[in-house]
Amino acid sequence: MVPSAPPAAPAAADATPVWPAVVSGAFLAAMLTAAINTWLARRKSREEEISRLRTAFAEAFAVHSAYKEMPYAIRRRRFDAAAEERVRLSETLREIQGNLSYHLAWTKIESEAVGRAYADLVQELRKTAGAAMRAAWEAPPIESDTAMNIPPAQIDLSALQTLETAYITAVREHLRALKKPWWSR
């Protein structure tokens, strides 16, 4: 018996090239669409995260502002219901203190720089507004409409302005850094 010849290799014309199929217009369009959709989804997610942070940082500042207003609220307490006013104002202050503590921790976790700026602000807030609250409790409650205008000589919280600006600046810088694309960070 005569050995048979090995099978012939397929001719080049018979081979189906894969590359043109891979690089077809439909494939390229699908890949481009997927890349664009991925990029848009990541961008939307980053914008939503920045919006959430902006709101949370603003809420932290709002709690600071609520504490800052307490000397005025104490000074303007009702004169005809002293016991009820003490309870109402102390409960309000207790709630504000809890929120301050929450935001102190949250800002430190979110950003070291923002957390430090907020901690500095709250420390001065407690010192300055706390002293003003003590003085307001020692003063008699306001009994007339004309006394509702409290001059800065009675309650001076101007020491907080520089630290408020520092906090806002730290927040702005933190959010600006998050807006940068990942490759430029």
PDB file of C-alpha atoms in Angstrom:
ATOM      1  CA  MET A   1       0.000   0.000   0.000  1.00  0.00           C
ATOM      2  CA  VAL A   2       1.234   3.401  -0.909  1.00  0.00           C
ATOM      3  CA  PRO A   3       1.095   6.054   1.727  1.00  0.00           C
ATOM      4  CA  SER A   4      -1.323   8.794   0.966  1.00  0.00           C
ATOM      5  CA  ALA A   5      -0.132  12.302   0.524  1.00  0.00           C
ATOM      6  CA  PRO A   6      -0.616  14.678   3.414  1.00  0.00           C
ATOM      7  CA  PRO A   7      -3.636  16.897   3.083  1.00  0.00           C
ATOM      8  CA  ALA A   8      -2.956  20.120   1.304  1.00  0.00           C
ATOM      9  CA  ALA A   9      -3.025  23.352   3.270  1.00  0.00           C
ATOM     10  CA  PRO A  10      -6.056  25.461   2.498  1.00  0.00           C
ATOM     11  CA  ALA A  11      -5.439  28.081  -0.068  1.00  0.00           C
ATOM     12  CA  ALA A  12      -5.177  31.688   1.080  1.00  0.00           C
ATOM     13  CA  ALA A  13      -8.302  32.538  -0.813  1.00  0.00           C
ATOM     14  CA  ASP A  14     -10.253  29.948   1.153  1.00  0.00           C
ATOM     15  CA  ALA A  15      -9.316  31.387   4.575  1.00  0.00           C
ATOM     16  CA  THR A  16     -11.913  33.754   6.037  1.00  0.00           C
ATOM     17  CA  PRO A  17     -10.127  36.808   7.413  1.00  0.00           C
ATOM     18  CA  VAL A  18     -11.304  37.721  10.929  1.00  0.00           C
ATOM     19  CA  TRP A  19      -9.876  41.246  11.096  1.00  0.00           C
ATOM     20  CA  PRO A  20     -12.306  42.908   8.631  1.00  0.00           C
ATOM     21  CA  ALA A  21     -15.209  41.476  10.625  1.00  0.00           C
ATOM     22  CA  VAL A  22     -13.791  42.800  13.879  1.00  0.00           C
ATOM     23  CA  VAL A  23     -13.168  46.221  12.434  1.00  0.00           C
ATOM     24  CA  SER A  24     -16.516  46.437  10.734  1.00  0.00           C
ATOM     25  CA  GLY A  25     -18.512  49.620  11.011  1.00  0.00           C
ATOM     26  CA  ALA A  26     -21.145  48.029  13.241  1.00  0.00           C
ATOM     27  CA  PHE A  27     -18.525  46.738  15.665  1.00  0.00           C
ATOM     28  CA  LEU A  28     -16.751  50.106  15.828  1.00  0.00           C
ATOM     29  CA  ALA A  29     -20.058  51.902  16.353  1.00  0.00           C
ATOM     30  CA  ALA A  30     -20.972  49.530  19.192  1.00  0.00           C
ATOM     31  CA  MET A  31     -17.590  49.971  20.864  1.00  0.00           C
ATOM     32  CA  LEU A  32     -17.740  53.766  20.515  1.00  0.00           C
ATOM     33  CA  THR A  33     -21.279  53.842  21.900  1.00  0.00           C
ATOM     34  CA  ALA A  34     -20.246  51.690  24.873  1.00  0.00           C
ATOM     35  CA  ALA A  35     -17.247  53.909  25.588  1.00  0.00           C
ATOM     36  CA  ILE A  36     -19.332  57.086  25.408  1.00  0.00           C
ATOM     37  CA  ASN A  37     -22.066  55.608  27.619  1.00  0.00           C
ATOM     38  CA  THR A  38     -19.484  54.491  30.191  1.00  0.00           C
ATOM     39  CA  TRP A  39     -17.892  57.943  30.198  1.00  0.00           C
ATOM     40  CA  LEU A  40     -21.294  59.671  30.544  1.00  0.00           C
ATOM     41  CA  ALA A  41     -22.337  57.353  33.388  1.00  0.00           C
ATOM     42  CA  ARG A  42     -19.088  57.999  35.270  1.00  0.00           C
ATOM     43  CA  ARG A  43     -19.462  61.750  34.729  1.00  0.00           C
ATOM     44  CA  LYS A  44     -23.055  61.716  35.955  1.00  0.00           C
ATOM     45  CA  SER A  45     -22.053  59.668  38.987  1.00  0.00           C
ATOM     46  CA  ARG A  46     -19.230  62.104  39.812  1.00  0.00           C
ATOM     47  CA  GLU A  47     -21.577  65.096  39.414  1.00  0.00           C
ATOM     48  CA  GLU A  48     -24.138  63.445  41.702  1.00  0.00           C
ATOM     49  CA  GLU A  49     -21.422  62.765  44.300  1.00  0.00           C
ATOM     50  CA  ILE A  50     -20.235  66.376  44.150  1.00  0.00           C
ATOM     51  CA  SER A  51     -23.822  67.593  44.516  1.00  0.00           C
ATOM     52  CA  ARG A  52     -24.335  65.310  47.535  1.00  0.00           C
ATOM     53  CA  LEU A  53     -21.136  66.606  49.131  1.00  0.00           C
ATOM     54  CA  ARG A  54     -22.042  70.220  48.411  1.00  0.00           C
ATOM     55  CA  THR A  55     -25.365  69.684  50.193  1.00  0.00           C
ATOM     56  CA  ALA A  56     -23.746  67.920  53.153  1.00  0.00           C
ATOM     57  CA  PHE A  57     -21.108  70.641  53.587  1.00  0.00           C
ATOM     58  CA  ALA A  58     -23.853  73.281  53.418  1.00  0.00           C
ATOM     59  CA  GLU A  59     -25.816  71.385  56.087  1.00  0.00           C
ATOM     60  CA  ALA A  60     -22.731  71.417  58.314  1.00  0.00           C
ATOM     61  CA  PHE A  61     -22.552  75.179  57.898  1.00  0.00           C
ATOM     62  CA  ALA A  62     -26.287  75.484  58.615  1.00  0.00           C
ATOM     63  CA  VAL A  63     -25.797  73.682  61.951  1.00  0.00           C
ATOM     64  CA  HIS A  64     -23.008  76.127  62.769  1.00  0.00           C
ATOM     65  CA  SER A  65     -25.380  78.975  61.918  1.00  0.00           C
ATOM     66  CA  ALA A  66     -28.116  77.539  64.141  1.00  0.00           C
ATOM     67  CA  TYR A  67     -25.696  77.424  67.083  1.00  0.00           C
ATOM     68  CA  LYS A  68     -24.549  80.940  66.241  1.00  0.00           C
ATOM     69  CA  GLU A  69     -28.165  82.172  66.499  1.00  0.00           C
ATOM     70  CA  MET A  70     -28.746  80.702  69.954  1.00  0.00           C
ATOM     71  CA  PRO A  71     -27.542  83.787  71.908  1.00  0.00           C
ATOM     72  CA  TYR A  72     -30.209  85.813  70.094  1.00  0.00           C
ATOM     73  CA  ALA A  73     -32.890  83.181  70.719  1.00  0.00           C
ATOM     74  CA  ILE A  74     -31.990  83.068  74.416  1.00  0.00           C
ATOM     75  CA  ARG A  75     -32.023  86.847  74.698  1.00  0.00           C
ATOM     76  CA  ARG A  76     -35.426  86.969  72.945  1.00  0.00           C
ATOM     77  CA  ARG A  77     -36.990  84.189  75.013  1.00  0.00           C
ATOM     78  CA  ARG A  78     -40.504  84.674  76.303  1.00  0.00           C
ATOM     79  CA  PHE A  79     -40.499  86.551  79.583  1.00  0.00           C
ATOM     80  CA  ASP A  80     -43.917  85.211  80.649  1.00  0.00           C
ATOM     81  CA  ALA A  81     -43.009  81.492  80.461  1.00  0.00           C
ATOM     82  CA  ALA A  82     -39.526  81.205  81.906  1.00  0.00           C
ATOM     83  CA  ALA A  83     -39.605  77.480  82.779  1.00  0.00           C
ATOM     84  CA  GLU A  84     -41.014  76.424  79.410  1.00  0.00           C
ATOM     85  CA  GLU A  85     -38.491  78.602  77.583  1.00  0.00           C
ATOM     86  CA  ARG A  86     -35.583  77.073  79.491  1.00  0.00           C
ATOM     87  CA  VAL A  87     -36.706  73.602  78.454  1.00  0.00           C
ATOM     88  CA  ARG A  88     -37.443  74.596  74.856  1.00  0.00           C
ATOM     89  CA  LEU A  89     -34.139  76.402  74.341  1.00  0.00           C
ATOM     90  CA  SER A  90     -32.040  73.776  76.104  1.00  0.00           C
ATOM     91  CA  GLU A  91     -33.638  71.015  73.999  1.00  0.00           C
ATOM     92  CA  THR A  92     -32.990  73.028  70.844  1.00  0.00           C
ATOM     93  CA  LEU A  93     -29.394  73.540  71.904  1.00  0.00           C
ATOM     94  CA  ARG A  94     -29.010  69.841  72.721  1.00  0.00           C
ATOM     95  CA  GLU A  95     -30.173  68.925  69.224  1.00  0.00           C
ATOM     96  CA  ILE A  96     -27.823  71.472  67.641  1.00  0.00           C
ATOM     97  CA  GLN A  97     -24.903  70.140  69.724  1.00  0.00           C
ATOM     98  CA  GLY A  98     -25.625  66.618  68.494  1.00  0.00           C
ATOM     99  CA  ASN A  99     -25.698  67.807  64.898  1.00  0.00           C
ATOM    100  CA  LEU A 100     -22.434  69.710  65.387  1.00  0.00           C
ATOM    101  CA  SER A 101     -20.780  66.545  66.685  1.00  0.00           C
ATOM    102  CA  TYR A 102     -22.100  64.554  63.739  1.00  0.00           C
ATOM    103  CA  HIS A 103     -20.808  67.102  61.224  1.00  0.00           C
ATOM    104  CA  LEU A 104     -17.457  67.357  62.990  1.00  0.00           C
ATOM    105  CA  ALA A 105     -16.940  63.632  62.520  1.00  0.00           C
ATOM    106  CA  TRP A 106     -18.354  63.557  58.991  1.00  0.00           C
ATOM    107  CA  THR A 107     -16.218  66.426  57.688  1.00  0.00           C
ATOM    108  CA  LYS A 108     -13.071  64.832  59.161  1.00  0.00           C
ATOM    109  CA  ILE A 109     -13.899  61.552  57.435  1.00  0.00           C
ATOM    110  CA  GLU A 110     -14.702  63.227  54.123  1.00  0.00           C
ATOM    111  CA  SER A 111     -11.689  65.528  53.923  1.00  0.00           C
ATOM    112  CA  GLU A 112      -8.812  66.197  56.276  1.00  0.00           C
ATOM    113  CA  ALA A 113      -8.590  69.855  55.214  1.00  0.00           C
ATOM    114  CA  VAL A 114     -12.338  70.501  55.430  1.00  0.00           C
ATOM    115  CA  GLY A 115     -12.543  68.617  58.736  1.00  0.00           C
ATOM    116  CA  ARG A 116      -9.743  70.720  60.212  1.00  0.00           C
ATOM    117  CA  ALA A 117     -11.365  73.975  59.029  1.00  0.00           C
ATOM    118  CA  TYR A 118     -14.744  72.905  60.440  1.00  0.00           C
ATOM    119  CA  ALA A 119     -13.206  71.815  63.752  1.00  0.00           C
ATOM    120  CA  ASP A 120     -11.451  75.186  64.077  1.00  0.00           C
ATOM    121  CA  LEU A 121     -14.725  76.956  63.287  1.00  0.00           C
ATOM    122  CA  VAL A 122     -16.725  74.909  65.805  1.00  0.00           C
ATOM    123  CA  GLN A 123     -14.095  75.378  68.509  1.00  0.00           C
ATOM    124  CA  GLU A 124     -14.249  79.165  68.129  1.00  0.00           C
ATOM    125  CA  LEU A 125     -18.040  79.003  67.754  1.00  0.00           C
ATOM    126  CA  ARG A 126     -18.419  77.218  71.072  1.00  0.00           C
ATOM    127  CA  LYS A 127     -16.083  79.675  72.746  1.00  0.00           C
ATOM    128  CA  THR A 128     -17.567  82.872  71.266  1.00  0.00           C
ATOM    129  CA  ALA A 129     -21.244  81.960  70.959  1.00  0.00           C
ATOM    130  CA  GLY A 130     -21.068  79.959  74.192  1.00  0.00           C
ATOM    131  CA  ALA A 131     -19.924  83.057  76.097  1.00  0.00           C
ATOM    132  CA  ALA A 132     -22.670  85.060  74.388  1.00  0.00           C
ATOM    133  CA  MET A 133     -25.251  82.432  75.431  1.00  0.00           C
ATOM    134  CA  ARG A 134     -24.101  82.594  79.050  1.00  0.00           C
ATOM    135  CA  ALA A 135     -24.445  86.372  78.985  1.00  0.00           C
ATOM    136  CA  ALA A 136     -27.877  86.086  77.327  1.00  0.00           C
ATOM    137  CA  TRP A 137     -29.117  83.713  80.058  1.00  0.00           C
ATOM    138  CA  GLU A 138     -27.898  86.137  82.706  1.00  0.00           C
ATOM    139  CA  ALA A 139     -29.674  89.085  81.057  1.00  0.00           C
ATOM    140  CA  PRO A 140     -33.392  89.528  81.595  1.00  0.00           C
ATOM    141  CA  PRO A 141     -35.655  88.373  78.749  1.00  0.00           C
ATOM    142  CA  ILE A 142     -36.724  91.024  76.267  1.00  0.00           C
ATOM    143  CA  GLU A 143     -40.185  92.385  77.003  1.00  0.00           C
ATOM    144  CA  SER A 144     -40.664  95.011  74.290  1.00  0.00           C
ATOM    145  CA  ASP A 145     -40.542  95.144  70.519  1.00  0.00           C
ATOM    146  CA  THR A 146     -37.964  97.912  70.515  1.00  0.00           C
ATOM    147  CA  ALA A 147     -35.525  95.731  72.465  1.00  0.00           C
ATOM    148  CA  MET A 148     -35.650  93.015  69.775  1.00  0.00           C
ATOM    149  CA  ASN A 149     -32.853  94.748  67.873  1.00  0.00           C
ATOM    150  CA  ILE A 150     -29.779  93.492  69.651  1.00  0.00           C
ATOM    151  CA  PRO A 151     -26.683  95.576  68.964  1.00  0.00           C
ATOM    152  CA  PRO A 152     -23.271  93.965  68.265  1.00  0.00           C
ATOM    153  CA  ALA A 153     -22.039  95.390  71.572  1.00  0.00           C
ATOM    154  CA  GLN A 154     -24.348  92.916  73.361  1.00  0.00           C
ATOM    155  CA  ILE A 155     -23.667  89.899  71.123  1.00  0.00           C
ATOM    156  CA  ASP A 156     -20.432  90.098  69.134  1.00  0.00           C
ATOM    157  CA  LEU A 157     -19.755  87.074  66.961  1.00  0.00           C
ATOM    158  CA  SER A 158     -17.361  88.788  64.536  1.00  0.00           C
ATOM    159  CA  ALA A 159     -14.490  86.507  65.646  1.00  0.00           C
ATOM    160  CA  LEU A 160     -16.121  83.763  63.592  1.00  0.00           C
ATOM    161  CA  GLN A 161     -15.936  85.492  60.195  1.00  0.00           C
ATOM    162  CA  THR A 162     -12.358  84.499  59.359  1.00  0.00           C
ATOM    163  CA  LEU A 163     -12.974  80.867  60.290  1.00  0.00           C
ATOM    164  CA  GLU A 164     -16.248  80.793  58.344  1.00  0.00           C
ATOM    165  CA  THR A 165     -14.353  81.997  55.282  1.00  0.00           C
ATOM    166  CA  ALA A 166     -11.634  79.386  55.872  1.00  0.00           C
ATOM    167  CA  TYR A 167     -14.250  76.609  56.037  1.00  0.00           C
ATOM    168  CA  ILE A 168     -15.964  77.754  52.843  1.00  0.00           C
ATOM    169  CA  THR A 169     -12.586  77.989  51.096  1.00  0.00           C
ATOM    170  CA  ALA A 170     -11.641  74.456  52.212  1.00  0.00           C
ATOM    171  CA  VAL A 171     -14.981  73.124  50.939  1.00  0.00           C
ATOM    172  CA  ARG A 172     -14.572  74.935  47.617  1.00  0.00           C
ATOM    173  CA  GLU A 173     -11.046  73.519  47.142  1.00  0.00           C
ATOM    174  CA  HIS A 174     -12.170  70.003  48.051  1.00  0.00           C
ATOM    175  CA  LEU A 175     -15.057  70.097  45.564  1.00  0.00           C
ATOM    176  CA  ARG A 176     -12.874  71.661  42.870  1.00  0.00           C
ATOM    177  CA  ALA A 177     -10.352  68.824  43.260  1.00  0.00           C
ATOM    178  CA  LEU A 178     -13.146  66.265  42.842  1.00  0.00           C
ATOM    179  CA  LYS A 179     -14.289  67.906  39.602  1.00  0.00           C
ATOM    180  CA  LYS A 180     -10.896  67.341  37.991  1.00  0.00           C
ATOM    181  CA  PRO A 181     -10.685  64.249  35.777  1.00  0.00           C
ATOM    182  CA  TRP A 182      -8.940  61.285  37.401  1.00  0.00           C
ATOM    183  CA  TRP A 183      -5.966  61.504  35.045  1.00  0.00           C
ATOM    184  CA  SER A 184      -5.121  65.068  36.100  1.00  0.00           C
ATOM    185  CA  ARG A 185      -5.287  64.469  39.861  1.00  0.00           C
TER     186      ARG A 185
END
